[in-house]
Amino acid sequence: MDCIFCRIAAGEVPAEKVYEDDRVVAFRDINPQAPVHVLLIPRTHVESVARLEDPGLAAHLLQKAAEVARSLDLEKKGYRLVINHGPLAGQSVFHLHIHILGGRPLSWPPG
Ligand code: AMP
């Protein structure tokens, strides 16, 4: 299996990392949709949120998403966390990732 996000987590593909620990990695999106656009991924390969079966990892991801957002100075003005699953949502990389978006007004409902 050749997964680009597994390779980023392993350090085999360069990425602008903003946080990492033994379970997760956060790095800047290559095609940012907001002034701050970071992706947070588990190191282990999980195809999508629909395949996330480890409640400990789920909690860690959510907690770290908020922590990374705070470290990027997004907490006061606000930010959005997005997880796309499947074709209608436009999931294009099949390794679970949380988009952390901020730095501009984010319209609602999302497109
Ligand atoms: P999604 O459409 O939710 O699957 O999001 C995939 C995201 O991964 C997109 O925002 C892409 O710009 C981003 N992306 C794809 N390849 C890379 C990469 N090598 N480094 C950083 N971000 C990437």
JSON list of N, CA and C in Angstrom, two decimals, residues 47-98:
[
{"chain": "A", "resi": 47, "resn": "GLU", "atom": "N", "xyz": [-8.27, 4.37, 7.32]},
{"chain": "A", "resi": 47, "resn": "GLU", "atom": "CA", "xyz": [-8.71, 4.83, 6.01]},
{"chain": "A", "resi": 47, "resn": "GLU", "atom": "C", "xyz": [-9.57, 6.09, 6.06]},
{"chain": "A", "resi": 48, "resn": "SER", "atom": "N", "xyz": [-10.44, 6.16, 7.06]},
{"chain": "A", "resi": 48, "resn": "SER", "atom": "CA", "xyz": [-11.31, 7.33, 7.20]},
{"chain": "A", "resi": 48, "resn": "SER", "atom": "C", "xyz": [-11.90, 7.29, 8.61]},
{"chain": "A", "resi": 49, "resn": "VAL", "atom": "N", "xyz": [-12.65, 8.34, 8.92]},
{"chain": "A", "resi": 49, "resn": "VAL", "atom": "CA", "xyz": [-13.27, 8.38, 10.25]},
{"chain": "A", "resi": 49, "resn": "VAL", "atom": "C", "xyz": [-14.21, 7.19, 10.44]},
{"chain": "A", "resi": 50, "resn": "ALA", "atom": "N", "xyz": [-14.74, 6.67, 9.33]},
{"chain": "A", "resi": 50, "resn": "ALA", "atom": "CA", "xyz": [-15.66, 5.54, 9.41]},
{"chain": "A", "resi": 50, "resn": "ALA", "atom": "C", "xyz": [-14.96, 4.25, 9.84]},
{"chain": "A", "resi": 51, "resn": "ARG", "atom": "N", "xyz": [-13.64, 4.25, 9.79]},
{"chain": "A", "resi": 51, "resn": "ARG", "atom": "CA", "xyz": [-12.86, 3.06, 10.19]},
{"chain": "A", "resi": 51, "resn": "ARG", "atom": "C", "xyz": [-12.09, 3.30, 11.48]},
{"chain": "A", "resi": 52, "resn": "LEU", "atom": "N", "xyz": [-12.39, 4.40, 12.18]},
{"chain": "A", "resi": 52, "resn": "LEU", "atom": "CA", "xyz": [-11.68, 4.74, 13.41]},
{"chain": "A", "resi": 52, "resn": "LEU", "atom": "C", "xyz": [-12.30, 3.97, 14.57]},
{"chain": "A", "resi": 53, "resn": "GLU", "atom": "N", "xyz": [-11.60, 2.94, 15.03]},
{"chain": "A", "resi": 53, "resn": "GLU", "atom": "CA", "xyz": [-12.18, 2.04, 16.03]},
{"chain": "A", "resi": 53, "resn": "GLU", "atom": "C", "xyz": [-11.56, 2.16, 17.40]},
{"chain": "A", "resi": 54, "resn": "ASP", "atom": "N", "xyz": [-10.48, 2.94, 17.51]},
{"chain": "A", "resi": 54, "resn": "ASP", "atom": "CA", "xyz": [-9.76, 3.05, 18.78]},
{"chain": "A", "resi": 54, "resn": "ASP", "atom": "C", "xyz": [-10.22, 4.33, 19.49]},
{"chain": "A", "resi": 55, "resn": "PRO", "atom": "N", "xyz": [-11.05, 4.20, 20.54]},
{"chain": "A", "resi": 55, "resn": "PRO", "atom": "CA", "xyz": [-11.57, 5.40, 21.20]},
{"chain": "A", "resi": 55, "resn": "PRO", "atom": "C", "xyz": [-10.47, 6.25, 21.81]},
{"chain": "A", "resi": 56, "resn": "GLY", "atom": "N", "xyz": [-9.39, 5.62, 22.22]},
{"chain": "A", "resi": 56, "resn": "GLY", "atom": "CA", "xyz": [-8.27, 6.38, 22.79]},
{"chain": "A", "resi": 56, "resn": "GLY", "atom": "C", "xyz": [-7.62, 7.26, 21.74]},
{"chain": "A", "resi": 57, "resn": "LEU", "atom": "N", "xyz": [-7.47, 6.69, 20.54]},
{"chain": "A", "resi": 57, "resn": "LEU", "atom": "CA", "xyz": [-6.89, 7.47, 19.44]},
{"chain": "A", "resi": 57, "resn": "LEU", "atom": "C", "xyz": [-7.84, 8.59, 19.02]},
{"chain": "A", "resi": 58, "resn": "ALA", "atom": "N", "xyz": [-9.13, 8.28, 18.99]},
{"chain": "A", "resi": 58, "resn": "ALA", "atom": "CA", "xyz": [-10.13, 9.30, 18.62]},
{"chain": "A", "resi": 58, "resn": "ALA", "atom": "C", "xyz": [-10.05, 10.48, 19.58]},
{"chain": "A", "resi": 59, "resn": "ALA", "atom": "N", "xyz": [-9.99, 10.20, 20.86]},
{"chain": "A", "resi": 59, "resn": "ALA", "atom": "CA", "xyz": [-9.92, 11.27, 21.86]},
{"chain": "A", "resi": 59, "resn": "ALA", "atom": "C", "xyz": [-8.62, 12.05, 21.72]},
{"chain": "A", "resi": 60, "resn": "HIS", "atom": "N", "xyz": [-7.54, 11.32, 21.48]},
{"chain": "A", "resi": 60, "resn": "HIS", "atom": "CA", "xyz": [-6.24, 11.99, 21.35]},
{"chain": "A", "resi": 60, "resn": "HIS", "atom": "C", "xyz": [-6.24, 12.93, 20.15]},
{"chain": "A", "resi": 61, "resn": "LEU", "atom": "N", "xyz": [-6.81, 12.46, 19.03]},
{"chain": "A", "resi": 61, "resn": "LEU", "atom": "CA", "xyz": [-6.86, 13.30, 17.83]},
{"chain": "A", "resi": 61, "resn": "LEU", "atom": "C", "xyz": [-7.64, 14.59, 18.10]},
{"chain": "A", "resi": 62, "resn": "LEU", "atom": "N", "xyz": [-8.77, 14.46, 18.74]},
{"chain": "A", "resi": 62, "resn": "LEU", "atom": "CA", "xyz": [-9.60, 15.65, 18.98]},
{"chain": "A", "resi": 62, "resn": "LEU", "atom": "C", "xyz": [-8.92, 16.62, 19.94]},
{"chain": "A", "resi": 63, "resn": "GLN", "atom": "N", "xyz": [-8.34, 16.04, 20.98]},
{"chain": "A", "resi": 63, "resn": "GLN", "atom": "CA", "xyz": [-7.64, 16.87, 21.96]},
{"chain": "A", "resi": 63, "resn": "GLN", "atom": "C", "xyz": [-6.45, 17.58, 21.31]},
{"chain": "A", "resi": 64, "resn": "LYS", "atom": "N", "xyz": [-5.71, 16.87, 20.48]},
{"chain": "A", "resi": 64, "resn": "LYS", "atom": "CA", "xyz": [-4.54, 17.48, 19.83]},
{"chain": "A", "resi": 64, "resn": "LYS", "atom": "C", "xyz": [-4.96, 18.49, 18.77]},
{"chain": "A", "resi": 65, "resn": "ALA", "atom": "N", "xyz": [-6.09, 18.26, 18.11]},
{"chain": "A", "resi": 65, "resn": "ALA", "atom": "CA", "xyz": [-6.57, 19.25, 17.13]},
{"chain": "A", "resi": 65, "resn": "ALA", "atom": "C", "xyz": [-6.78, 20.59, 17.83]},
{"chain": "A", "resi": 66, "resn": "ALA", "atom": "N", "xyz": [-7.41, 20.56, 18.99]},
{"chain": "A", "resi": 66, "resn": "ALA", "atom": "CA", "xyz": [-7.64, 21.80, 19.73]},
{"chain": "A", "resi": 66, "resn": "ALA", "atom": "C", "xyz": [-6.32, 22.39, 20.22]},
{"chain": "A", "resi": 67, "resn": "GLU", "atom": "N", "xyz": [-5.41, 21.53, 20.63]},
{"chain": "A", "resi": 67, "resn": "GLU", "atom": "CA", "xyz": [-4.11, 22.02, 21.12]},
{"chain": "A", "resi": 67, "resn": "GLU", "atom": "C", "xyz": [-3.29, 22.64, 19.99]},
{"chain": "A", "resi": 68, "resn": "VAL", "atom": "N", "xyz": [-3.29, 21.99, 18.83]},
{"chain": "A", "resi": 68, "resn": "VAL", "atom": "CA", "xyz": [-2.56, 22.55, 17.68]},
{"chain": "A", "resi": 68, "resn": "VAL", "atom": "C", "xyz": [-3.19, 23.88, 17.27]},
{"chain": "A", "resi": 69, "resn": "ALA", "atom": "N", "xyz": [-4.51, 23.95, 17.25]},
{"chain": "A", "resi": 69, "resn": "ALA", "atom": "CA", "xyz": [-5.18, 25.21, 16.90]},
{"chain": "A", "resi": 69, "resn": "ALA", "atom": "C", "xyz": [-4.76, 26.31, 17.88]},
{"chain": "A", "resi": 70, "resn": "ARG", "atom": "N", "xyz": [-4.70, 25.97, 19.16]},
{"chain": "A", "resi": 70, "resn": "ARG", "atom": "CA", "xyz": [-4.28, 26.96, 20.15]},
{"chain": "A", "resi": 70, "resn": "ARG", "atom": "C", "xyz": [-2.84, 27.39, 19.89]},
{"chain": "A", "resi": 71, "resn": "SER", "atom": "N", "xyz": [-1.98, 26.44, 19.57]},
{"chain": "A", "resi": 71, "resn": "SER", "atom": "CA", "xyz": [-0.55, 26.76, 19.34]},
{"chain": "A", "resi": 71, "resn": "SER", "atom": "C", "xyz": [-0.37, 27.63, 18.10]},
{"chain": "A", "resi": 72, "resn": "LEU", "atom": "N", "xyz": [-1.33, 27.57, 17.17]},
{"chain": "A", "resi": 72, "resn": "LEU", "atom": "CA", "xyz": [-1.27, 28.40, 15.96]},
{"chain": "A", "resi": 72, "resn": "LEU", "atom": "C", "xyz": [-2.03, 29.71, 16.15]},
{"chain": "A", "resi": 73, "resn": "ASP", "atom": "N", "xyz": [-2.41, 29.99, 17.39]},
{"chain": "A", "resi": 73, "resn": "ASP", "atom": "CA", "xyz": [-3.04, 31.25, 17.77]},
{"chain": "A", "resi": 73, "resn": "ASP", "atom": "C", "xyz": [-4.44, 31.42, 17.17]},
{"chain": "A", "resi": 74, "resn": "LEU", "atom": "N", "xyz": [-5.15, 30.32, 17.02]},
{"chain": "A", "resi": 74, "resn": "LEU", "atom": "CA", "xyz": [-6.49, 30.37, 16.42]},
{"chain": "A", "resi": 74, "resn": "LEU", "atom": "C", "xyz": [-7.60, 30.40, 17.45]},
{"chain": "A", "resi": 75, "resn": "GLU", "atom": "N", "xyz": [-7.28, 30.12, 18.69]},
{"chain": "A", "resi": 75, "resn": "GLU", "atom": "CA", "xyz": [-8.34, 29.87, 19.67]},
{"chain": "A", "resi": 75, "resn": "GLU", "atom": "C", "xyz": [-9.23, 31.10, 19.90]},
{"chain": "A", "resi": 76, "resn": "LYS", "atom": "N", "xyz": [-8.63, 32.26, 20.01]},
{"chain": "A", "resi": 76, "resn": "LYS", "atom": "CA", "xyz": [-9.42, 33.44, 20.35]},
{"chain": "A", "resi": 76, "resn": "LYS", "atom": "C", "xyz": [-10.40, 33.80, 19.22]},
{"chain": "A", "resi": 77, "resn": "LYS", "atom": "N", "xyz": [-9.90, 33.85, 17.98]},
{"chain": "A", "resi": 77, "resn": "LYS", "atom": "CA", "xyz": [-10.76, 34.28, 16.86]},
{"chain": "A", "resi": 77, "resn": "LYS", "atom": "C", "xyz": [-11.64, 33.16, 16.34]},
{"chain": "A", "resi": 78, "resn": "GLY", "atom": "N", "xyz": [-11.21, 31.93, 16.51]},
{"chain": "A", "resi": 78, "resn": "GLY", "atom": "CA", "xyz": [-12.03, 30.81, 16.07]},
{"chain": "A", "resi": 78, "resn": "GLY", "atom": "C", "xyz": [-11.40, 30.04, 14.93]},
{"chain": "A", "resi": 79, "resn": "TYR", "atom": "N", "xyz": [-11.85, 28.81, 14.80]},
{"chain": "A", "resi": 79, "resn": "TYR", "atom": "CA", "xyz": [-11.32, 27.92, 13.75]},
{"chain": "A", "resi": 79, "resn": "TYR", "atom": "C", "xyz": [-12.36, 26.85, 13.49]},
{"chain": "A", "resi": 80, "resn": "ARG", "atom": "N", "xyz": [-12.10, 26.07, 12.46]},
{"chain": "A", "resi": 80, "resn": "ARG", "atom": "CA", "xyz": [-13.01, 24.97, 12.13]},
{"chain": "A", "resi": 80, "resn": "ARG", "atom": "C", "xyz": [-12.22, 23.68, 11.97]},
{"chain": "A", "resi": 81, "resn": "LEU", "atom": "N", "xyz": [-12.78, 22.59, 12.48]},
{"chain": "A", "resi": 81, "resn": "LEU", "atom": "CA", "xyz": [-12.24, 21.25, 12.26]},
{"chain": "A", "resi": 81, "resn": "LEU", "atom": "C", "xyz": [-13.15, 20.54, 11.28]},
{"chain": "A", "resi": 82, "resn": "VAL", "atom": "N", "xyz": [-12.55, 19.93, 10.25]},
{"chain": "A", "resi": 82, "resn": "VAL", "atom": "CA", "xyz": [-13.33, 19.26, 9.22]},
{"chain": "A", "resi": 82, "resn": "VAL", "atom": "C", "xyz": [-12.75, 17.87, 8.98]},
{"chain": "A", "resi": 83, "resn": "ILE", "atom": "N", "xyz": [-13.64, 16.89, 8.87]},
{"chain": "A", "resi": 83, "resn": "ILE", "atom": "CA", "xyz": [-13.23, 15.54, 8.44]},
{"chain": "A", "resi": 83, "resn": "ILE", "atom": "C", "xyz": [-14.11, 15.15, 7.28]},
{"chain": "A", "resi": 84, "resn": "ASN", "atom": "N", "xyz": [-13.52, 14.94, 6.12]},
{"chain": "A", "resi": 84, "resn": "ASN", "atom": "CA", "xyz": [-14.29, 14.49, 4.96]},
{"chain": "A", "resi": 84, "resn": "ASN", "atom": "C", "xyz": [-14.28, 12.97, 4.90]},
{"chain": "A", "resi": 85, "resn": "HIS", "atom": "N", "xyz": [-15.45, 12.42, 4.64]},
{"chain": "A", "resi": 85, "resn": "HIS", "atom": "CA", "xyz": [-15.53, 10.96, 4.43]},
{"chain": "A", "resi": 85, "resn": "HIS", "atom": "C", "xyz": [-16.28, 10.69, 3.13]},
{"chain": "A", "resi": 86, "resn": "GLY", "atom": "N", "xyz": [-15.63, 9.99, 2.22]},
{"chain": "A", "resi": 86, "resn": "GLY", "atom": "CA", "xyz": [-16.32, 9.50, 1.03]},
{"chain": "A", "resi": 86, "resn": "GLY", "atom": "C", "xyz": [-16.46, 10.52, -0.08]},
{"chain": "A", "resi": 87, "resn": "PRO", "atom": "N", "xyz": [-17.00, 10.06, -1.22]},
{"chain": "A", "resi": 87, "resn": "PRO", "atom": "CA", "xyz": [-17.03, 10.87, -2.44]},
{"chain": "A", "resi": 87, "resn": "PRO", "atom": "C", "xyz": [-17.86, 12.15, -2.35]},
{"chain": "A", "resi": 88, "resn": "LEU", "atom": "N", "xyz": [-19.02, 12.12, -1.74]},
{"chain": "A", "resi": 88, "resn": "LEU", "atom": "CA", "xyz": [-19.84, 13.34, -1.70]},
{"chain": "A", "resi": 88, "resn": "LEU", "atom": "C", "xyz": [-19.18, 14.43, -0.87]},
{"chain": "A", "resi": 89, "resn": "ALA", "atom": "N", "xyz": [-18.39, 14.04, 0.09]},
{"chain": "A", "resi": 89, "resn": "ALA", "atom": "CA", "xyz": [-17.68, 15.02, 0.93]},
{"chain": "A", "resi": 89, "resn": "ALA", "atom": "C", "xyz": [-16.33, 15.40, 0.31]},
{"chain": "A", "resi": 90, "resn": "GLY", "atom": "N", "xyz": [-15.94, 14.70, -0.75]},
{"chain": "A", "resi": 90, "resn": "GLY", "atom": "CA", "xyz": [-14.71, 15.06, -1.45]},
{"chain": "A", "resi": 90, "resn": "GLY", "atom": "C", "xyz": [-13.44, 14.51, -0.82]},
{"chain": "A", "resi": 91, "resn": "GLN", "atom": "N", "xyz": [-13.56, 13.43, -0.06]},
{"chain": "A", "resi": 91, "resn": "GLN", "atom": "CA", "xyz": [-12.32, 12.85, 0.50]},
{"chain": "A", "resi": 91, "resn": "GLN", "atom": "C", "xyz": [-11.41, 12.42, -0.64]},
{"chain": "A", "resi": 92, "resn": "SER", "atom": "N", "xyz": [-10.18, 12.91, -0.61]},
{"chain": "A", "resi": 92, "resn": "SER", "atom": "CA", "xyz": [-9.25, 12.60, -1.70]},
{"chain": "A", "resi": 92, "resn": "SER", "atom": "C", "xyz": [-8.02, 11.83, -1.23]},
{"chain": "A", "resi": 93, "resn": "VAL", "atom": "N", "xyz": [-7.75, 11.86, 0.07]},
{"chain": "A", "resi": 93, "resn": "VAL", "atom": "CA", "xyz": [-6.65, 11.07, 0.63]},
{"chain": "A", "resi": 93, "resn": "VAL", "atom": "C", "xyz": [-7.26, 10.11, 1.64]},
{"chain": "A", "resi": 94, "resn": "PHE", "atom": "N", "xyz": [-7.00, 8.82, 1.43]},
{"chain": "A", "resi": 94, "resn": "PHE", "atom": "CA", "xyz": [-7.69, 7.79, 2.22]},
{"chain": "A", "resi": 94, "resn": "PHE", "atom": "C", "xyz": [-6.85, 7.34, 3.41]},
{"chain": "A", "resi": 95, "resn": "HIS", "atom": "N", "xyz": [-6.46, 8.36, 4.16]},
{"chain": "A", "resi": 95, "resn": "HIS", "atom": "CA", "xyz": [-5.81, 8.20, 5.47]},
{"chain": "A", "resi": 95, "resn": "HIS", "atom": "C", "xyz": [-6.43, 9.31, 6.31]},
{"chain": "A", "resi": 96, "resn": "LEU", "atom": "N", "xyz": [-7.12, 8.91, 7.37]},
{"chain": "A", "resi": 96, "resn": "LEU", "atom": "CA", "xyz": [-7.87, 9.86, 8.19]},
{"chain": "A", "resi": 96, "resn": "LEU", "atom": "C", "xyz": [-7.07, 11.13, 8.48]},
{"chain": "A", "resi": 97, "resn": "HIS", "atom": "N", "xyz": [-7.72, 12.27, 8.28]},
{"chain": "A", "resi": 97, "resn": "HIS", "atom": "CA", "xyz": [-7.08, 13.55, 8.61]},
{"chain": "A", "resi": 97, "resn": "HIS", "atom": "C", "xyz": [-8.14, 14.54, 9.05]},
{"chain": "A", "resi": 98, "resn": "ILE", "atom": "N", "xyz": [-7.79, 15.32, 10.04]},
{"chain": "A", "resi": 98, "resn": "ILE", "atom": "CA", "xyz": [-8.65, 16.42, 10.50]},
{"chain": "A", "resi": 98, "resn": "ILE", "atom": "C", "xyz": [-8.06, 17.70, 9.91]}
]
